């Protein structure tokens, strides 16, 4: 299976240009799944709820239609973060789109900082989807600091975590995603954006260094701190099905939930 990411620097509010960039970037790509950034159609740094309202869309909205066309063209699957509108609520969501159509939506459970002003925490749990028989789950950015999130995906059989991000704290997720991969024996594709979003009264700089990690926590591919970067690697997802660390130890079977009660 070929998995990849496309690290870039979406421009706030320029949905059409941001999506167009994915068309250019994926020209000629050969991959089974490519992860794109968190809020990768809209940009991240909202200043008020009105901005969220003006850019949020339903999961089967125009951004989905765009990705579906692209997924069909390249016979691939795409993961992209987007501001989701569902009724009167807004979520920081991620969609998985394949040639067949919309395959899954995840709503970010662990909201970061001012996201709490605009978005509801995710209410779909940590769903697992299948790409050609391989089980995958999605997390969004800050979720990486909560070991329960990856563990719940692993307990449901997820072999790969697909992780659109807009990270602002250098080095943390580059470390935590290696640890999460190792402690759950799963692959991890983290796509982080780079660049500065300067919105006048507020500004944020994102840290790049997207990476793909194997079930031993080893980095298979990574990107620089700045710059557009497409990386695709071949993996054997079956490696994520064996949770043994010694002949007497299995990372999931050795859990002792009865002792973890608070
Ligand atoms: C983040 O969760 N976007 C830092």
mmCIF file of C-alpha atoms and ligand atoms in Angstrom:
data_model
loop_
_atom_site.group_PDB
_atom_site.id
_atom_site.type_symbol
_atom_site.label_atom_id
_atom_site.label_comp_id
_atom_site.label_asym_id
_atom_site.label_seq_id
_atom_site.Cartn_x
_atom_site.Cartn_y
_atom_site.Cartn_z
ATOM 1 C CA UNK A 1 0.000 0.000 0.000
ATOM 2 C CA UNK A 2 1.287 3.460 -0.878
ATOM 3 C CA UNK A 3 0.569 6.204 1.689
ATOM 4 C CA UNK A 4 1.564 9.839 1.550
ATOM 5 C CA UNK A 5 1.095 13.428 2.597
ATOM 6 C CA UNK A 6 1.154 16.778 0.891
ATOM 7 C CA UNK A 7 2.519 19.500 3.196
ATOM 8 C CA UNK A 8 1.638 23.027 2.114
ATOM 9 C CA UNK A 9 0.575 26.440 3.385
ATOM 10 C CA UNK A 10 -3.137 27.097 2.753
ATOM 11 C CA UNK A 11 -4.086 30.765 2.536
ATOM 12 C CA UNK A 12 -6.827 31.900 4.906
ATOM 13 C CA UNK A 13 -10.171 32.363 3.149
ATOM 14 C CA UNK A 14 -8.927 31.378 -0.335
ATOM 15 C CA UNK A 15 -10.857 28.122 -0.594
ATOM 16 C CA UNK A 16 -10.719 27.909 -4.372
ATOM 17 C CA UNK A 17 -6.983 28.608 -4.576
ATOM 18 C CA UNK A 18 -6.253 26.165 -1.751
ATOM 19 C CA UNK A 19 -8.174 23.384 -3.474
ATOM 20 C CA UNK A 20 -6.580 24.232 -6.835
ATOM 21 C CA UNK A 21 -3.192 23.763 -5.220
ATOM 22 C CA UNK A 22 -4.101 20.152 -4.419
ATOM 23 C CA UNK A 23 -4.920 19.557 -8.086
ATOM 24 C CA UNK A 24 -1.474 20.812 -9.112
ATOM 25 C CA UNK A 25 0.362 19.035 -6.314
ATOM 26 C CA UNK A 26 -1.200 15.644 -6.943
ATOM 27 C CA UNK A 27 -0.544 15.632 -10.689
ATOM 28 C CA UNK A 28 0.911 12.212 -11.490
ATOM 29 C CA UNK A 29 0.718 10.970 -7.892
ATOM 30 C CA UNK A 30 0.617 7.210 -7.369
ATOM 31 C CA UNK A 31 -0.749 6.493 -3.932
ATOM 32 C CA UNK A 32 -3.578 4.645 -2.226
ATOM 33 C CA UNK A 33 -4.119 7.478 0.229
ATOM 34 C CA UNK A 34 -2.752 11.021 0.563
ATOM 35 C CA UNK A 35 -3.286 13.138 3.685
ATOM 36 C CA UNK A 36 -3.722 16.925 3.358
ATOM 37 C CA UNK A 37 -3.694 19.495 6.210
ATOM 38 C CA UNK A 38 -6.251 20.335 8.910
ATOM 39 C CA UNK A 39 -8.756 23.002 7.764
ATOM 40 C CA UNK A 40 -6.948 22.689 4.464
ATOM 41 C CA UNK A 41 -9.659 24.289 2.360
ATOM 42 C CA UNK A 42 -10.365 27.339 4.548
ATOM 43 C CA UNK A 43 -7.211 28.059 6.532
ATOM 44 C CA UNK A 44 -7.055 27.872 10.323
ATOM 45 C CA UNK A 45 -6.965 31.215 12.107
ATOM 46 C CA UNK A 46 -10.604 32.284 12.379
ATOM 47 C CA UNK A 47 -11.188 35.608 14.138
ATOM 48 C CA UNK A 48 -14.882 35.151 14.853
ATOM 49 C CA UNK A 49 -17.839 32.838 14.455
ATOM 50 C CA UNK A 50 -19.062 34.735 11.387
ATOM 51 C CA UNK A 51 -15.943 33.646 9.513
ATOM 52 C CA UNK A 52 -16.532 30.037 10.526
ATOM 53 C CA UNK A 53 -20.156 30.273 9.399
ATOM 54 C CA UNK A 54 -19.180 31.743 6.050
ATOM 55 C CA UNK A 55 -16.728 28.942 5.229
ATOM 56 C CA UNK A 56 -18.201 25.875 6.929
ATOM 57 C CA UNK A 57 -19.889 23.322 4.684
ATOM 58 C CA UNK A 58 -21.618 19.989 5.068
ATOM 59 C CA UNK A 59 -19.494 16.873 4.639
ATOM 60 C CA UNK A 60 -21.083 16.253 1.245
ATOM 61 C CA UNK A 61 -20.620 19.869 0.130
ATOM 62 C CA UNK A 62 -18.450 21.457 -2.577
ATOM 63 C CA UNK A 63 -15.112 20.514 -0.972
ATOM 64 C CA UNK A 64 -16.202 16.880 -0.974
ATOM 65 C CA UNK A 65 -17.262 17.175 -4.649
ATOM 66 C CA UNK A 66 -13.869 18.622 -5.504
ATOM 67 C CA UNK A 67 -11.961 15.874 -3.666
ATOM 68 C CA UNK A 68 -14.139 13.174 -5.165
ATOM 69 C CA UNK A 69 -13.237 14.324 -8.685
ATOM 70 C CA UNK A 70 -9.548 14.357 -7.730
ATOM 71 C CA UNK A 71 -9.731 10.933 -6.059
ATOM 72 C CA UNK A 72 -11.383 9.443 -9.138
ATOM 73 C CA UNK A 73 -8.834 11.055 -11.469
ATOM 74 C CA UNK A 74 -5.879 9.524 -9.580
ATOM 75 C CA UNK A 75 -7.657 6.406 -8.341
ATOM 76 C CA UNK A 76 -6.628 7.338 -4.815
ATOM 77 C CA UNK A 77 -8.099 8.285 -1.441
ATOM 78 C CA UNK A 78 -7.756 11.748 0.067
ATOM 79 C CA UNK A 79 -8.007 12.991 3.646
ATOM 80 C CA UNK A 80 -8.604 16.697 4.208
ATOM 81 C CA UNK A 81 -9.542 18.795 7.233
ATOM 82 C CA UNK A 82 -12.457 21.205 6.766
ATOM 83 C CA UNK A 83 -14.834 23.326 8.863
ATOM 84 C CA UNK A 84 -18.016 21.257 8.935
ATOM 85 C CA UNK A 85 -21.515 22.620 9.278
ATOM 86 C CA UNK A 86 -24.076 20.190 10.673
ATOM 87 C CA UNK A 87 -27.371 21.853 11.501
ATOM 88 C CA UNK A 88 -26.568 24.751 13.826
ATOM 89 C CA UNK A 89 -23.241 23.245 14.898
ATOM 90 C CA UNK A 90 -19.705 23.553 13.579
ATOM 91 C CA UNK A 91 -16.969 20.951 13.842
ATOM 92 C CA UNK A 92 -13.273 20.867 13.027
ATOM 93 C CA UNK A 93 -13.623 17.782 10.850
ATOM 94 C CA UNK A 94 -11.712 15.584 8.494
ATOM 95 C CA UNK A 95 -13.126 13.684 5.535
ATOM 96 C CA UNK A 96 -11.933 10.531 3.802
ATOM 97 C CA UNK A 97 -12.876 10.536 0.140
ATOM 98 C CA UNK A 98 -12.232 7.779 -2.391
ATOM 99 C CA UNK A 99 -13.170 7.109 -5.997
ATOM 100 C CA UNK A 100 -16.381 5.582 -4.618
ATOM 101 C CA UNK A 101 -17.336 8.777 -2.804
ATOM 102 C CA UNK A 102 -17.420 9.942 0.823
ATOM 103 C CA UNK A 103 -16.028 7.099 2.941
ATOM 104 C CA UNK A 104 -15.886 8.711 6.350
ATOM 105 C CA UNK A 105 -15.958 11.792 8.534
ATOM 106 C CA UNK A 106 -14.169 12.364 11.833
ATOM 107 C CA UNK A 107 -14.921 15.346 14.076
ATOM 108 C CA UNK A 108 -11.954 16.523 16.152
ATOM 109 C CA UNK A 109 -12.528 15.462 19.740
ATOM 110 C CA UNK A 110 -9.776 17.434 21.483
ATOM 111 C CA UNK A 111 -10.164 21.076 20.494
ATOM 112 C CA UNK A 112 -7.100 23.316 20.747
ATOM 113 C CA UNK A 113 -7.142 26.787 22.324
ATOM 114 C CA UNK A 114 -9.527 29.214 20.509
ATOM 115 C CA UNK A 115 -11.061 26.402 18.460
ATOM 116 C CA UNK A 116 -13.180 26.028 21.605
ATOM 117 C CA UNK A 117 -14.808 29.400 20.804
ATOM 118 C CA UNK A 118 -16.078 28.273 17.415
ATOM 119 C CA UNK A 119 -16.344 24.497 17.210
ATOM 120 C CA UNK A 120 -18.200 21.797 19.111
ATOM 121 C CA UNK A 121 -16.068 18.870 20.300
ATOM 122 C CA UNK A 122 -16.435 15.879 18.005
ATOM 123 C CA UNK A 123 -19.435 13.650 18.695
ATOM 124 C CA UNK A 124 -18.698 10.726 16.386
ATOM 125 C CA UNK A 125 -16.146 8.949 18.575
ATOM 126 C CA UNK A 126 -13.117 7.520 16.787
ATOM 127 C CA UNK A 127 -14.552 5.670 13.790
ATOM 128 C CA UNK A 128 -12.565 3.192 11.727
ATOM 129 C CA UNK A 129 -12.890 2.929 7.937
ATOM 130 C CA UNK A 130 -11.494 0.573 5.321
ATOM 131 C CA UNK A 131 -9.375 1.413 2.304
ATOM 132 C CA UNK A 132 -9.070 -1.687 0.113
ATOM 133 C CA UNK A 133 -9.388 -3.933 3.185
ATOM 134 C CA UNK A 134 -6.928 -1.908 5.311
ATOM 135 C CA UNK A 135 -8.367 -0.380 8.473
ATOM 136 C CA UNK A 136 -7.687 3.318 8.990
ATOM 137 C CA UNK A 137 -8.722 5.973 11.474
ATOM 138 C CA UNK A 138 -8.433 9.736 11.405
ATOM 139 C CA UNK A 139 -7.273 12.093 14.147
ATOM 140 C CA UNK A 140 -6.886 15.865 13.822
ATOM 141 C CA UNK A 141 -3.827 17.754 15.084
ATOM 142 C CA UNK A 142 -4.025 18.240 18.894
ATOM 143 C CA UNK A 143 -5.590 14.768 19.276
ATOM 144 C CA UNK A 144 -2.008 13.474 19.086
ATOM 145 C CA UNK A 145 -1.375 14.497 22.709
ATOM 146 C CA UNK A 146 -4.141 12.231 23.997
ATOM 147 C CA UNK A 147 -2.926 8.617 23.994
ATOM 148 C CA UNK A 148 -6.497 7.398 24.455
ATOM 149 C CA UNK A 149 -7.430 8.577 20.961
ATOM 150 C CA UNK A 150 -4.852 6.458 19.145
ATOM 151 C CA UNK A 151 -5.410 3.565 21.546
ATOM 152 C CA UNK A 152 -9.156 3.512 20.875
ATOM 153 C CA UNK A 153 -8.394 3.372 17.136
ATOM 154 C CA UNK A 154 -5.892 0.534 17.700
ATOM 155 C CA UNK A 155 -8.395 -1.401 19.826
ATOM 156 C CA UNK A 156 -10.814 -1.240 16.901
ATOM 157 C CA UNK A 157 -8.177 -2.654 14.581
ATOM 158 C CA UNK A 158 -6.980 0.515 12.845
ATOM 159 C CA UNK A 159 -3.653 -0.153 11.120
ATOM 160 C CA UNK A 160 -2.970 3.414 10.006
ATOM 161 C CA UNK A 161 -3.714 6.788 11.603
ATOM 162 C CA UNK A 162 -4.339 9.557 9.058
ATOM 163 C CA UNK A 163 -3.632 12.865 10.781
ATOM 164 C CA UNK A 164 -4.288 16.264 9.148
ATOM 165 C CA UNK A 165 -2.644 18.931 11.295
ATOM 166 C CA UNK A 166 -1.936 22.628 11.798
ATOM 167 C CA UNK A 167 0.622 22.232 14.588
ATOM 168 C CA UNK A 168 2.032 25.293 16.313
ATOM 169 C CA UNK A 169 4.236 23.747 19.025
ATOM 170 C CA UNK A 170 7.538 22.658 17.484
ATOM 171 C CA UNK A 171 8.768 19.051 17.873
ATOM 172 C CA UNK A 172 5.912 17.755 20.065
ATOM 173 C CA UNK A 173 3.908 15.822 17.480
ATOM 174 C CA UNK A 174 7.058 14.677 15.694
ATOM 175 C CA UNK A 175 7.849 12.894 18.964
ATOM 176 C CA UNK A 176 4.363 11.902 20.134
ATOM 177 C CA UNK A 177 3.333 10.332 16.817
ATOM 178 C CA UNK A 178 6.424 8.112 16.957
ATOM 179 C CA UNK A 179 5.515 7.079 20.496
ATOM 180 C CA UNK A 180 1.821 6.580 19.636
ATOM 181 C CA UNK A 181 2.874 4.422 16.660
ATOM 182 C CA UNK A 182 5.223 2.365 18.811
ATOM 183 C CA UNK A 183 2.855 1.893 21.754
ATOM 184 C CA UNK A 184 0.029 0.780 19.448
ATOM 185 C CA UNK A 185 2.121 -0.818 16.692
ATOM 186 C CA UNK A 186 0.446 1.123 13.944
ATOM 187 C CA UNK A 187 1.453 3.304 10.998
ATOM 188 C CA UNK A 188 0.939 7.056 11.198
ATOM 189 C CA UNK A 189 0.702 9.646 8.425
ATOM 190 C CA UNK A 190 0.872 13.169 9.849
ATOM 191 C CA UNK A 191 0.369 16.012 7.383
ATOM 192 C CA UNK A 192 1.220 19.328 9.006
ATOM 193 C CA UNK A 193 0.996 22.708 7.322
ATOM 194 C CA UNK A 194 3.756 25.323 7.449
ATOM 195 C CA UNK A 195 3.930 29.115 7.134
ATOM 196 C CA UNK A 196 2.488 32.059 9.030
ATOM 197 C CA UNK A 197 -1.142 33.125 8.998
ATOM 198 C CA UNK A 198 -1.145 36.841 9.745
ATOM 199 C CA UNK A 199 -4.713 38.005 10.397
ATOM 200 C CA UNK A 200 -3.847 41.489 11.674
ATOM 201 C CA UNK A 201 -4.788 41.265 15.328
ATOM 202 C CA UNK A 202 -3.636 37.624 15.481
ATOM 203 C CA UNK A 203 -0.937 35.565 13.890
ATOM 204 C CA UNK A 204 0.160 31.934 14.071
ATOM 205 C CA UNK A 205 3.175 30.135 12.674
ATOM 206 C CA UNK A 206 2.867 26.454 11.827
ATOM 207 C CA UNK A 207 5.702 24.026 12.152
ATOM 208 C CA UNK A 208 5.739 21.736 9.096
ATOM 209 C CA UNK A 209 7.916 18.618 9.496
ATOM 210 C CA UNK A 210 5.142 16.272 8.408
ATOM 211 C CA UNK A 211 6.103 12.649 8.832
ATOM 212 C CA UNK A 212 5.197 9.028 8.164
ATOM 213 C CA UNK A 213 6.011 6.570 10.946
ATOM 214 C CA UNK A 214 6.056 2.767 11.077
ATOM 215 C CA UNK A 215 4.760 0.489 13.878
ATOM 216 C CA UNK A 216 8.208 0.498 15.538
ATOM 217 C CA UNK A 217 8.145 4.285 15.771
ATOM 218 C CA UNK A 218 10.701 4.722 12.989
ATOM 219 C CA UNK A 219 10.323 7.665 10.602
ATOM 220 C CA UNK A 220 9.853 6.446 7.017
ATOM 221 C CA UNK A 221 9.545 9.885 5.405
ATOM 222 C CA UNK A 222 9.499 13.479 6.544
ATOM 223 C CA UNK A 223 9.291 17.032 5.311
ATOM 224 C CA UNK A 224 11.254 20.187 6.176
ATOM 225 C CA UNK A 225 9.914 22.824 8.589
ATOM 226 C CA UNK A 226 9.014 25.047 5.622
ATOM 227 C CA UNK A 227 8.086 24.345 2.025
ATOM 228 C CA UNK A 228 5.593 22.413 -0.045
ATOM 229 C CA UNK A 229 6.417 18.727 0.105
ATOM 230 C CA UNK A 230 4.758 15.611 -1.309
ATOM 231 C CA UNK A 231 6.018 12.295 0.048
ATOM 232 C CA UNK A 232 4.675 8.823 -0.682
ATOM 233 C CA UNK A 233 6.053 5.583 0.763
ATOM 234 C CA UNK A 234 5.220 1.921 0.312
ATOM 235 C CA UNK A 235 4.141 0.184 3.523
ATOM 236 C CA UNK A 236 2.949 -3.279 4.479
ATOM 237 C CA UNK A 237 -0.150 -2.636 6.634
ATOM 238 C CA UNK A 238 -0.067 -6.252 7.871
ATOM 239 C CA UNK A 239 2.877 -5.177 10.058
ATOM 240 C CA UNK A 240 0.356 -3.227 12.138
ATOM 241 C CA UNK A 241 -1.701 -6.349 12.852
ATOM 242 C CA UNK A 242 0.952 -8.064 14.955
ATOM 243 C CA UNK A 243 0.958 -6.434 18.402
ATOM 244 C CA UNK A 244 3.579 -8.733 19.924
ATOM 245 C CA UNK A 245 6.692 -7.170 21.455
ATOM 246 C CA UNK A 246 8.082 -10.441 22.883
ATOM 247 C CA UNK A 247 6.801 -14.007 22.638
ATOM 248 C CA UNK A 248 5.060 -13.365 25.985
ATOM 249 C CA UNK A 249 3.869 -9.795 25.400
ATOM 250 C CA UNK A 250 1.122 -8.352 23.234
ATOM 251 C CA UNK A 251 0.453 -4.614 23.493
ATOM 252 C CA UNK A 252 -3.312 -4.944 23.376
ATOM 253 C CA UNK A 253 -3.802 -8.284 25.147
ATOM 254 C CA UNK A 254 -1.526 -7.282 28.046
ATOM 255 C CA UNK A 255 -3.625 -4.246 28.879
ATOM 256 C CA UNK A 256 -5.136 -4.349 32.397
ATOM 257 C CA UNK A 257 -8.174 -2.053 32.158
ATOM 258 C CA UNK A 258 -9.464 -3.364 35.498
ATOM 259 C CA UNK A 259 -6.399 -1.783 37.163
ATOM 260 C CA UNK A 260 -6.764 1.508 35.284
ATOM 261 C CA UNK A 261 -9.986 2.482 37.094
ATOM 262 C CA UNK A 262 -9.810 5.871 38.786
HETATM 263 C C1 LIG B 1 -4.076 22.245 16.612
HETATM 264 O O1 LIG B 1 -4.746 21.366 17.156
HETATM 265 N N1 LIG B 1 -4.397 22.736 15.434
HETATM 266 C C2 LIG B 1 -2.856 22.758 17.260
#
